[in-house]
Every structure is written in structure tokens, then in C-alpha cells.
Short mmCIF file of N, CA and C in Angstrom, two decimals:
data_model
loop_
_atom_site.label_atom_id
_atom_site.label_comp_id
_atom_site.label_asym_id
_atom_site.label_seq_id
_atom_site.Cartn_x
_atom_site.Cartn_y
_atom_site.Cartn_z
N MET A 742 25.66 -15.02 -12.10
CA MET A 742 25.13 -14.31 -13.24
C MET A 742 24.19 -13.18 -12.79
N LEU A 743 23.27 -13.51 -11.88
CA LEU A 743 22.32 -12.50 -11.44
C LEU A 743 23.00 -11.40 -10.63
N GLU A 744 23.84 -11.80 -9.68
CA GLU A 744 24.51 -10.80 -8.85
C GLU A 744 25.38 -9.87 -9.68
N GLU A 745 26.12 -10.42 -10.62
CA GLU A 745 27.02 -9.61 -11.44
C GLU A 745 26.27 -8.68 -12.39
N ASN A 746 25.01 -8.97 -12.66
CA ASN A 746 24.25 -8.20 -13.64
C ASN A 746 22.95 -7.65 -13.07
N GLU A 747 22.94 -7.45 -11.77
CA GLU A 747 21.73 -6.99 -11.08
C GLU A 747 21.16 -5.72 -11.70
N ASN A 748 21.99 -4.72 -11.92
CA ASN A 748 21.49 -3.44 -12.45
C ASN A 748 20.91 -3.59 -13.85
N ALA A 749 21.59 -4.34 -14.71
CA ALA A 749 21.10 -4.53 -16.08
C ALA A 749 19.76 -5.25 -16.09
N ILE A 750 19.62 -6.25 -15.23
CA ILE A 750 18.36 -7.00 -15.14
C ILE A 750 17.24 -6.12 -14.62
N LYS A 751 17.51 -5.40 -13.54
CA LYS A 751 16.49 -4.51 -12.98
C LYS A 751 16.11 -3.40 -13.96
N ASP A 752 17.10 -2.85 -14.66
CA ASP A 752 16.81 -1.80 -15.65
C ASP A 752 15.94 -2.33 -16.78
N ALA A 753 16.19 -3.55 -17.21
CA ALA A 753 15.41 -4.15 -18.30
C ALA A 753 13.95 -4.34 -17.87
N ILE A 754 13.75 -4.81 -16.66
CA ILE A 754 12.39 -4.99 -16.14
C ILE A 754 11.70 -3.65 -16.01
N LYS A 755 12.42 -2.66 -15.50
CA LYS A 755 11.86 -1.30 -15.36
C LYS A 755 11.44 -0.76 -16.73
N LYS A 756 12.27 -0.95 -17.74
CA LYS A 756 11.96 -0.44 -19.07
C LYS A 756 10.72 -1.13 -19.65
N ASP A 757 10.63 -2.43 -19.49
CA ASP A 757 9.50 -3.17 -20.05
C ASP A 757 8.21 -2.97 -19.28
N LEU A 758 8.29 -2.97 -17.96
CA LEU A 758 7.09 -3.01 -17.14
C LEU A 758 6.80 -1.73 -16.38
N GLY A 759 7.77 -0.80 -16.38
CA GLY A 759 7.55 0.48 -15.72
C GLY A 759 7.49 0.39 -14.21
N ARG A 760 8.09 -0.62 -13.64
CA ARG A 760 8.08 -0.74 -12.18
C ARG A 760 9.45 -1.15 -11.67
N ASP A 761 9.65 -0.88 -10.41
CA ASP A 761 10.89 -1.27 -9.76
C ASP A 761 10.95 -2.80 -9.66
N ALA A 762 12.11 -3.37 -9.90
CA ALA A 762 12.25 -4.82 -9.90
C ALA A 762 12.98 -5.34 -8.66
N GLY A 763 13.16 -4.48 -7.66
CA GLY A 763 13.90 -4.89 -6.47
C GLY A 763 13.31 -6.10 -5.78
N ASN A 764 12.00 -6.12 -5.60
CA ASN A 764 11.35 -7.24 -4.92
C ASN A 764 11.47 -8.52 -5.74
N GLU A 765 11.26 -8.42 -7.04
CA GLU A 765 11.37 -9.59 -7.91
C GLU A 765 12.79 -10.14 -7.89
N PHE A 766 13.77 -9.25 -7.93
CA PHE A 766 15.17 -9.68 -7.89
C PHE A 766 15.47 -10.37 -6.56
N SER A 767 14.98 -9.80 -5.47
CA SER A 767 15.20 -10.40 -4.14
C SER A 767 14.59 -11.79 -4.05
N LEU A 768 13.38 -11.95 -4.59
CA LEU A 768 12.73 -13.27 -4.57
C LEU A 768 13.55 -14.30 -5.35
N ALA A 769 14.07 -13.88 -6.49
CA ALA A 769 14.89 -14.79 -7.31
C ALA A 769 16.16 -15.19 -6.55
N MET A 770 16.79 -14.23 -5.91
CA MET A 770 18.02 -14.53 -5.16
C MET A 770 17.73 -15.44 -3.97
N GLU A 771 16.59 -15.22 -3.31
CA GLU A 771 16.21 -16.09 -2.19
C GLU A 771 16.01 -17.53 -2.67
N GLU A 772 15.39 -17.68 -3.83
CA GLU A 772 15.17 -19.02 -4.36
C GLU A 772 16.50 -19.71 -4.67
N ILE A 773 17.41 -18.98 -5.26
CA ILE A 773 18.73 -19.55 -5.55
C ILE A 773 19.47 -19.89 -4.27
N ASP A 774 19.40 -19.01 -3.27
CA ASP A 774 20.04 -19.30 -1.98
C ASP A 774 19.47 -20.57 -1.35
N THR A 775 18.16 -20.75 -1.44
CA THR A 775 17.52 -21.97 -0.91
C THR A 775 18.02 -23.20 -1.66
N LEU A 776 18.11 -23.11 -2.98
CA LEU A 776 18.64 -24.23 -3.77
C LEU A 776 20.06 -24.58 -3.35
N LEU A 777 20.89 -23.57 -3.21
CA LEU A 777 22.29 -23.81 -2.82
C LEU A 777 22.39 -24.42 -1.43
N LYS A 778 21.52 -23.97 -0.53
CA LYS A 778 21.54 -24.45 0.85
C LYS A 778 21.13 -25.93 0.93
N HIS A 779 20.16 -26.33 0.11
CA HIS A 779 19.60 -27.68 0.22
C HIS A 779 20.00 -28.62 -0.91
N PHE A 780 20.83 -28.14 -1.82
CA PHE A 780 21.19 -28.89 -3.02
C PHE A 780 21.63 -30.32 -2.73
N GLN A 781 22.61 -30.49 -1.85
CA GLN A 781 23.13 -31.84 -1.57
C GLN A 781 22.08 -32.71 -0.87
N GLU A 782 21.34 -32.12 0.04
CA GLU A 782 20.31 -32.87 0.77
C GLU A 782 19.23 -33.37 -0.20
N TRP A 783 18.72 -32.49 -1.06
CA TRP A 783 17.65 -32.86 -1.97
C TRP A 783 18.11 -33.85 -3.03
N GLY A 784 19.38 -33.81 -3.38
CA GLY A 784 19.89 -34.71 -4.41
C GLY A 784 20.45 -36.02 -3.89
N ALA A 785 20.46 -36.19 -2.58
CA ALA A 785 21.04 -37.40 -1.98
C ALA A 785 20.06 -38.57 -2.03
N PRO A 786 20.59 -39.78 -2.19
CA PRO A 786 19.72 -40.96 -2.10
C PRO A 786 19.07 -41.03 -0.72
N LYS A 787 17.84 -41.55 -0.68
CA LYS A 787 17.11 -41.64 0.58
C LYS A 787 16.65 -43.08 0.81
N LYS A 788 16.98 -43.60 1.97
CA LYS A 788 16.51 -44.94 2.34
C LYS A 788 15.03 -44.84 2.70
N VAL A 789 14.28 -45.85 2.28
CA VAL A 789 12.85 -45.89 2.59
C VAL A 789 12.49 -47.23 3.21
N LYS A 790 11.40 -47.23 3.98
CA LYS A 790 10.94 -48.46 4.62
C LYS A 790 10.40 -49.42 3.57
N LYS A 791 10.63 -50.69 3.81
CA LYS A 791 10.10 -51.72 2.93
C LYS A 791 8.63 -51.95 3.26
N PRO A 792 7.82 -52.13 2.23
CA PRO A 792 6.43 -52.54 2.49
C PRO A 792 6.43 -53.91 3.18
N ALA A 793 5.46 -54.14 4.03
CA ALA A 793 5.40 -55.39 4.79
C ALA A 793 5.33 -56.62 3.89
N ASP A 794 4.72 -56.49 2.73
CA ASP A 794 4.55 -57.65 1.84
C ASP A 794 5.74 -57.90 0.91
N LEU A 795 6.80 -57.13 1.05
CA LEU A 795 7.99 -57.31 0.21
C LEU A 795 8.95 -58.26 0.91
N GLU A 796 9.15 -59.41 0.31
CA GLU A 796 10.04 -60.41 0.90
C GLU A 796 11.42 -60.28 0.28
N SER A 797 12.22 -59.44 0.88
CA SER A 797 13.57 -59.21 0.36
C SER A 797 14.42 -58.64 1.48
N ASP A 798 15.68 -58.99 1.44
CA ASP A 798 16.62 -58.43 2.40
C ASP A 798 17.30 -57.19 1.85
N ASP A 799 16.96 -56.85 0.61
CA ASP A 799 17.57 -55.68 -0.03
C ASP A 799 17.11 -54.40 0.65
N GLU A 800 18.01 -53.46 0.67
CA GLU A 800 17.70 -52.13 1.20
C GLU A 800 17.02 -51.33 0.08
N LEU A 801 15.95 -50.62 0.40
CA LEU A 801 15.27 -49.81 -0.61
C LEU A 801 15.77 -48.37 -0.54
N VAL A 802 16.17 -47.86 -1.69
CA VAL A 802 16.73 -46.51 -1.76
C VAL A 802 16.10 -45.79 -2.95
N ILE A 803 15.70 -44.56 -2.72
CA ILE A 803 15.23 -43.70 -3.81
C ILE A 803 16.40 -42.81 -4.21
N LYS A 804 16.79 -42.90 -5.47
CA LYS A 804 17.89 -42.08 -5.98
C LYS A 804 17.34 -41.04 -6.95
N PRO A 805 17.40 -39.77 -6.58
CA PRO A 805 16.96 -38.73 -7.51
C PRO A 805 17.79 -38.76 -8.79
N GLU A 806 17.12 -38.64 -9.92
CA GLU A 806 17.81 -38.62 -11.20
C GLU A 806 17.26 -37.47 -12.04
N PRO A 807 18.09 -36.90 -12.91
CA PRO A 807 17.60 -35.84 -13.80
C PRO A 807 16.48 -36.36 -14.70
N LEU A 808 15.58 -35.47 -15.07
CA LEU A 808 14.51 -35.82 -16.00
C LEU A 808 15.04 -35.90 -17.42
N GLY A 809 15.94 -34.98 -17.75
CA GLY A 809 16.49 -34.89 -19.12
C GLY A 809 16.46 -33.46 -19.61
N VAL A 810 15.68 -33.21 -20.64
CA VAL A 810 15.58 -31.87 -21.22
C VAL A 810 14.25 -31.25 -20.78
N VAL A 811 14.34 -30.10 -20.14
CA VAL A 811 13.17 -29.42 -19.58
C VAL A 811 12.95 -28.11 -20.33
N LEU A 812 11.71 -27.88 -20.74
CA LEU A 812 11.31 -26.61 -21.36
C LEU A 812 10.59 -25.78 -20.31
N VAL A 813 11.05 -24.55 -20.09
CA VAL A 813 10.39 -23.61 -19.19
C VAL A 813 9.88 -22.46 -20.04
N ILE A 814 8.56 -22.22 -19.97
CA ILE A 814 7.95 -21.12 -20.73
C ILE A 814 7.52 -20.07 -19.71
N SER A 815 8.16 -18.92 -19.79
CA SER A 815 8.00 -17.86 -18.79
C SER A 815 7.13 -16.73 -19.33
N PRO A 816 6.28 -16.14 -18.49
CA PRO A 816 5.44 -15.03 -18.93
C PRO A 816 6.15 -13.68 -18.82
N TRP A 817 5.45 -12.65 -19.19
CA TRP A 817 6.01 -11.30 -19.26
C TRP A 817 5.96 -10.55 -17.93
N ASN A 818 4.99 -10.86 -17.07
CA ASN A 818 4.69 -9.96 -15.95
C ASN A 818 5.68 -10.02 -14.79
N PHE A 819 6.29 -11.16 -14.55
CA PHE A 819 7.36 -11.29 -13.56
C PHE A 819 8.45 -12.13 -14.21
N PRO A 820 9.10 -11.58 -15.21
CA PRO A 820 9.95 -12.39 -16.09
C PRO A 820 11.15 -13.04 -15.41
N LEU A 821 11.72 -12.40 -14.41
CA LEU A 821 12.86 -13.02 -13.72
C LEU A 821 12.38 -14.10 -12.76
N HIS A 822 11.44 -13.74 -11.91
CA HIS A 822 10.97 -14.69 -10.90
C HIS A 822 10.36 -15.94 -11.53
N THR A 823 9.60 -15.78 -12.60
CA THR A 823 8.97 -16.95 -13.23
C THR A 823 9.94 -17.74 -14.11
N SER A 824 11.17 -17.27 -14.22
CA SER A 824 12.22 -18.04 -14.90
C SER A 824 13.00 -18.91 -13.92
N MET A 825 12.72 -18.76 -12.63
CA MET A 825 13.46 -19.49 -11.61
C MET A 825 13.30 -21.00 -11.64
N PRO A 826 12.23 -21.56 -12.22
CA PRO A 826 12.23 -23.02 -12.37
C PRO A 826 13.46 -23.54 -13.14
N CYS A 827 14.07 -22.67 -13.92
CA CYS A 827 15.31 -23.05 -14.62
C CYS A 827 16.40 -23.41 -13.61
N ALA A 828 16.50 -22.64 -12.54
CA ALA A 828 17.53 -22.91 -11.53
C ALA A 828 17.29 -24.26 -10.87
N SER A 829 16.04 -24.57 -10.55
CA SER A 829 15.72 -25.87 -9.95
C SER A 829 16.03 -27.00 -10.91
N ALA A 830 15.65 -26.83 -12.17
CA ALA A 830 15.89 -27.87 -13.17
C ALA A 830 17.39 -28.09 -13.38
N LEU A 831 18.15 -27.00 -13.44
CA LEU A 831 19.61 -27.13 -13.59
C LEU A 831 20.23 -27.80 -12.37
N ALA A 832 19.76 -27.41 -11.18
CA ALA A 832 20.28 -28.02 -9.95
C ALA A 832 20.00 -29.52 -9.91
N GLY A 833 18.92 -29.93 -10.57
CA GLY A 833 18.58 -31.34 -10.64
C GLY A 833 19.32 -32.10 -11.73
N GLY A 834 20.23 -31.42 -12.42
CA GLY A 834 21.03 -32.08 -13.44
C GLY A 834 20.42 -32.12 -14.82
N ASN A 835 19.40 -31.32 -15.04
CA ASN A 835 18.72 -31.30 -16.33
C ASN A 835 19.32 -30.29 -17.30
N THR A 836 19.05 -30.50 -18.56
CA THR A 836 19.31 -29.50 -19.59
C THR A 836 18.04 -28.65 -19.67
N VAL A 837 18.19 -27.33 -19.84
CA VAL A 837 17.03 -26.44 -19.81
C VAL A 837 16.99 -25.55 -21.04
N ILE A 838 15.78 -25.44 -21.60
CA ILE A 838 15.49 -24.46 -22.64
C ILE A 838 14.47 -23.51 -22.02
N LEU A 839 14.78 -22.23 -21.99
CA LEU A 839 13.88 -21.21 -21.45
C LEU A 839 13.32 -20.40 -22.60
N LYS A 840 11.99 -20.39 -22.74
CA LYS A 840 11.33 -19.53 -23.72
C LYS A 840 10.89 -18.28 -22.98
N LEU A 841 11.49 -17.17 -23.35
CA LEU A 841 11.19 -15.87 -22.74
C LEU A 841 10.03 -15.21 -23.47
N SER A 842 9.33 -14.32 -22.79
CA SER A 842 8.17 -13.67 -23.38
C SER A 842 8.55 -12.51 -24.28
N GLU A 843 7.90 -12.47 -25.43
CA GLU A 843 8.09 -11.36 -26.37
C GLU A 843 7.44 -10.08 -25.87
N ILE A 844 6.59 -10.18 -24.86
CA ILE A 844 5.90 -9.00 -24.33
C ILE A 844 6.80 -8.20 -23.40
N SER A 845 7.89 -8.80 -22.93
CA SER A 845 8.91 -8.07 -22.17
C SER A 845 10.23 -8.18 -22.94
N PRO A 846 10.34 -7.46 -24.07
CA PRO A 846 11.46 -7.66 -24.99
C PRO A 846 12.83 -7.24 -24.45
N THR A 847 12.87 -6.19 -23.65
CA THR A 847 14.16 -5.74 -23.12
C THR A 847 14.71 -6.77 -22.15
N PHE A 848 13.85 -7.23 -21.25
CA PHE A 848 14.28 -8.28 -20.33
C PHE A 848 14.68 -9.53 -21.09
N SER A 849 13.85 -9.93 -22.04
CA SER A 849 14.13 -11.16 -22.80
C SER A 849 15.48 -11.09 -23.49
N SER A 850 15.75 -9.98 -24.13
CA SER A 850 17.03 -9.81 -24.83
C SER A 850 18.20 -9.82 -23.85
N THR A 851 18.04 -9.08 -22.76
CA THR A 851 19.09 -9.00 -21.74
C THR A 851 19.36 -10.37 -21.13
N PHE A 852 18.30 -11.05 -20.73
CA PHE A 852 18.47 -12.34 -20.06
C PHE A 852 19.02 -13.40 -21.01
N ALA A 853 18.54 -13.40 -22.25
CA ALA A 853 19.05 -14.36 -23.24
C ALA A 853 20.54 -14.15 -23.48
N SER A 854 20.96 -12.89 -23.54
CA SER A 854 22.38 -12.59 -23.71
C SER A 854 23.21 -13.08 -22.53
N LEU A 855 22.67 -12.90 -21.32
CA LEU A 855 23.39 -13.34 -20.12
C LEU A 855 23.48 -14.87 -20.06
N VAL A 856 22.40 -15.53 -20.39
CA VAL A 856 22.42 -17.00 -20.40
C VAL A 856 23.46 -17.50 -21.40
N ALA A 857 23.50 -16.88 -22.58
CA ALA A 857 24.49 -17.28 -23.60
C ALA A 857 25.92 -17.01 -23.14
N LYS A 858 26.10 -15.95 -22.37
CA LYS A 858 27.44 -15.59 -21.88
C LYS A 858 27.91 -16.52 -20.76
N TYR A 859 27.01 -16.90 -19.87
CA TYR A 859 27.40 -17.62 -18.66
C TYR A 859 27.26 -19.15 -18.74
N PHE A 860 26.51 -19.66 -19.71
CA PHE A 860 26.24 -21.09 -19.76
C PHE A 860 26.59 -21.68 -21.12
N ASN A 861 26.98 -22.93 -21.10
CA ASN A 861 27.13 -23.70 -22.32
C ASN A 861 25.72 -23.91 -22.88
N ASN A 862 25.50 -23.62 -24.16
CA ASN A 862 24.14 -23.70 -24.70
C ASN A 862 23.62 -25.14 -24.81
N LYS A 863 24.46 -26.11 -24.57
CA LYS A 863 23.98 -27.50 -24.52
C LYS A 863 23.43 -27.83 -23.13
N LEU A 864 23.67 -26.94 -22.18
CA LEU A 864 23.17 -27.11 -20.82
C LEU A 864 21.96 -26.22 -20.55
N PHE A 865 22.06 -24.95 -20.96
CA PHE A 865 21.01 -23.98 -20.68
C PHE A 865 20.98 -22.98 -21.82
N ALA A 866 19.84 -22.89 -22.48
CA ALA A 866 19.68 -21.94 -23.58
C ALA A 866 18.39 -21.17 -23.39
N ALA A 867 18.43 -19.89 -23.73
CA ALA A 867 17.24 -19.04 -23.68
C ALA A 867 16.83 -18.71 -25.10
N VAL A 868 15.53 -18.80 -25.36
CA VAL A 868 14.98 -18.58 -26.69
C VAL A 868 14.05 -17.38 -26.64
N GLU A 869 14.29 -16.46 -27.56
CA GLU A 869 13.37 -15.33 -27.72
C GLU A 869 12.46 -15.65 -28.89
N GLY A 870 11.34 -14.95 -28.96
CA GLY A 870 10.45 -15.16 -30.09
C GLY A 870 9.00 -15.04 -29.68
N GLU A 871 8.15 -15.32 -30.66
CA GLU A 871 6.71 -15.16 -30.47
C GLU A 871 6.02 -16.52 -30.52
N VAL A 872 4.76 -16.51 -30.89
CA VAL A 872 3.96 -17.73 -30.89
C VAL A 872 4.56 -18.81 -31.79
N LYS A 873 5.05 -18.44 -32.97
CA LYS A 873 5.59 -19.46 -33.88
C LYS A 873 6.80 -20.17 -33.27
N GLU A 874 7.61 -19.45 -32.50
CA GLU A 874 8.76 -20.08 -31.84
C GLU A 874 8.30 -21.06 -30.75
N VAL A 875 7.25 -20.68 -30.02
CA VAL A 875 6.72 -21.58 -28.99
C VAL A 875 6.18 -22.84 -29.66
N LYS A 876 5.43 -22.66 -30.74
CA LYS A 876 4.88 -23.83 -31.44
C LYS A 876 5.99 -24.73 -31.98
N ALA A 877 7.05 -24.13 -32.50
CA ALA A 877 8.19 -24.93 -32.99
C ALA A 877 8.84 -25.69 -31.83
N LEU A 878 8.99 -25.04 -30.69
CA LEU A 878 9.54 -25.73 -29.52
C LEU A 878 8.66 -26.90 -29.10
N LEU A 879 7.34 -26.66 -29.11
CA LEU A 879 6.42 -27.70 -28.66
C LEU A 879 6.35 -28.89 -29.61
N ASP A 880 6.85 -28.72 -30.82
CA ASP A 880 6.94 -29.85 -31.76
C ASP A 880 8.08 -30.79 -31.38
N GLU A 881 8.99 -30.31 -30.54
CA GLU A 881 10.14 -31.11 -30.11
C GLU A 881 9.75 -31.99 -28.92
N LYS A 882 10.56 -33.00 -28.68
CA LYS A 882 10.34 -33.91 -27.56
C LYS A 882 11.10 -33.41 -26.34
N PHE A 883 10.38 -33.13 -25.27
CA PHE A 883 10.98 -32.74 -24.00
C PHE A 883 10.66 -33.80 -22.96
N ASP A 884 11.41 -33.80 -21.88
CA ASP A 884 11.16 -34.73 -20.79
C ASP A 884 10.25 -34.12 -19.73
N HIS A 885 10.13 -32.80 -19.74
CA HIS A 885 9.20 -32.10 -18.86
C HIS A 885 9.00 -30.69 -19.41
N ILE A 886 7.80 -30.17 -19.23
CA ILE A 886 7.50 -28.79 -19.63
C ILE A 886 6.91 -28.07 -18.42
N MET A 887 7.41 -26.87 -18.16
CA MET A 887 6.89 -26.01 -17.09
C MET A 887 6.37 -24.74 -17.75
N TYR A 888 5.09 -24.42 -17.49
CA TYR A 888 4.49 -23.23 -18.09
C TYR A 888 3.85 -22.39 -17.01
N THR A 889 4.11 -21.10 -17.06
CA THR A 889 3.44 -20.13 -16.20
C THR A 889 2.69 -19.18 -17.12
N GLY A 890 1.40 -19.02 -16.89
CA GLY A 890 0.62 -18.13 -17.74
C GLY A 890 -0.86 -18.38 -17.61
N ASN A 891 -1.57 -18.21 -18.73
CA ASN A 891 -3.03 -18.28 -18.68
C ASN A 891 -3.56 -19.66 -19.10
N PRO A 892 -4.78 -19.98 -18.67
CA PRO A 892 -5.36 -21.29 -18.95
C PRO A 892 -5.56 -21.59 -20.44
N THR A 893 -5.86 -20.60 -21.24
CA THR A 893 -6.09 -20.83 -22.67
C THR A 893 -4.83 -21.39 -23.33
N ILE A 894 -3.70 -20.74 -23.09
CA ILE A 894 -2.43 -21.20 -23.66
C ILE A 894 -2.02 -22.53 -23.02
N ALA A 895 -2.32 -22.69 -21.74
CA ALA A 895 -1.99 -23.94 -21.05
C ALA A 895 -2.64 -25.13 -21.73
N ARG A 896 -3.87 -24.97 -22.19
CA ARG A 896 -4.55 -26.07 -22.89
C ARG A 896 -3.81 -26.44 -24.18
N GLU A 897 -3.32 -25.44 -24.89
CA GLU A 897 -2.57 -25.70 -26.12
C GLU A 897 -1.26 -26.42 -25.81
N ILE A 898 -0.61 -26.00 -24.74
CA ILE A 898 0.64 -26.64 -24.33
C ILE A 898 0.39 -28.09 -23.91
N MET A 899 -0.68 -28.31 -23.15
CA MET A 899 -1.02 -29.67 -22.74
C MET A 899 -1.31 -30.56 -23.94
N ALA A 900 -2.02 -30.03 -24.93
CA ALA A 900 -2.33 -30.81 -26.13
C ALA A 900 -1.06 -31.19 -26.88
N ALA A 901 -0.15 -30.24 -27.01
CA ALA A 901 1.12 -30.52 -27.70
C ALA A 901 1.95 -31.52 -26.91
N ALA A 902 1.99 -31.37 -25.60
CA ALA A 902 2.76 -32.28 -24.75
C ALA A 902 2.19 -33.69 -24.78
N ALA A 903 0.87 -33.79 -24.90
CA ALA A 903 0.22 -35.10 -24.90
C ALA A 903 0.68 -35.96 -26.08
N LYS A 904 1.05 -35.34 -27.18
CA LYS A 904 1.51 -36.10 -28.35
C LYS A 904 2.74 -36.94 -28.03
N ASN A 905 3.56 -36.48 -27.10
CA ASN A 905 4.76 -37.21 -26.70
C ASN A 905 4.67 -37.76 -25.27
N LEU A 906 3.48 -37.66 -24.68
CA LEU A 906 3.27 -38.06 -23.28
C LEU A 906 4.26 -37.36 -22.35
N THR A 907 4.48 -36.09 -22.62
CA THR A 907 5.41 -35.29 -21.82
C THR A 907 4.70 -34.75 -20.57
N PRO A 908 5.25 -34.99 -19.39
CA PRO A 908 4.67 -34.41 -18.18
C PRO A 908 4.77 -32.88 -18.22
N VAL A 909 3.75 -32.23 -17.67
CA VAL A 909 3.68 -30.77 -17.68
C VAL A 909 3.34 -30.28 -16.28
N THR A 910 4.02 -29.21 -15.87
CA THR A 910 3.67 -28.50 -14.64
C THR A 910 3.14 -27.14 -15.06
N LEU A 911 1.95 -26.79 -14.56
CA LEU A 911 1.32 -25.53 -14.91
C LEU A 911 1.19 -24.64 -13.68
N GLU A 912 1.51 -23.37 -13.85
CA GLU A 912 1.26 -22.34 -12.84
C GLU A 912 0.36 -21.34 -13.53
N LEU A 913 -0.94 -21.36 -13.19
CA LEU A 913 -1.92 -20.56 -13.91
C LEU A 913 -2.45 -19.43 -13.05
N GLY A 914 -2.79 -18.33 -13.72
CA GLY A 914 -3.28 -17.15 -13.03
C GLY A 914 -4.72 -17.26 -12.58
N GLY A 915 -5.42 -18.24 -13.00
CA GLY A 915 -6.82 -18.42 -12.64
C GLY A 915 -7.46 -19.43 -13.56
N LYS A 916 -8.56 -19.97 -13.14
CA LYS A 916 -9.23 -20.98 -13.97
C LYS A 916 -10.28 -20.31 -14.83
N LYS A 917 -10.33 -20.71 -16.10
CA LYS A 917 -11.34 -20.18 -17.02
C LYS A 917 -11.86 -21.29 -17.88
#
């Protein structure tokens, strides 16, 4: 999807942010290449040592399993790169909902159209919209939420996630 639409994606970022998107695109491609390179290794069952106090002849194995439905909320400033947790979540067998930023509307529209074109919407869907759409999403039950952005909004996301005991991963620009 990214390779086939590189120019459209870069043009959308340029229009929204007024900067060249070559570096951001390269970072996204590197992340996908890393996922593809290690996909089978990271998803394989792993044998682990038994604790000394465990009286069993059974072999202990950790089997990675999908979390379920993951919500990724991406900011405006590096819209492609900060959407890359979607690739990791998909590689892990999860269903993903990506909330794109309304502050980068050209990218959001372009990327949402590409996601709709390349993916079954029951597997990966991109949502455009503003605060009310985020709040509506947060009213739903997710198995994990990933947010990149500022601490003020992160607190609101954590409060909403707490209602369902949903685990949250935060990537914040600074503490306030």
C-alpha cells in the first residue's frame, strides 16, 4: 500500500505540514521491513525455563496471541510514522481501528481512502473526524489503546480506558 502510493502520501503530508515527507516515509518503510524480517520469529512459541519450585514434567511454552481489537490514535505532526503501530498490531493478528488527526486533513483523507481500498474494514479501518469521533470511539470496548500526543489528552484517554480496564500505551511529547 505504501510503496504503491508513495507520491500521494508524501504530497498529502507536504500539503498539510509544508515539509518534505521523505524521511518520515523512509522511517515507516524501515519499520515495516523490520516487521517482515522478524514476523515469524516474534510470533513463534518460545520455550521457557521452569521455576525451581514448579513440580511438573510439562514443558513451559509462551505462545504469543492477538490482543483483539486495538485502537491507534495518531497525531498530526508525523501522521504516517505515528500510524505505524497499526502495522505491528496487524502483524500480531489484531483488528485495528486507526483514528487519524483532523489537523492533517489531506493526509487523513488520503490514508483513510488507501486503508479502505487495501484492507477489509473488519480487519483494519481508518476513522477521520474530530473530538466527538474520538469520544465516540472511546465509549467502545477495545482490547488495547495506543495514543501518541500530549499529556492532557492522554489523561482523558486513560480515564475512558479505565472504565473498561483497557490497557493503554502512551507516547507523549513531554510531561505536564
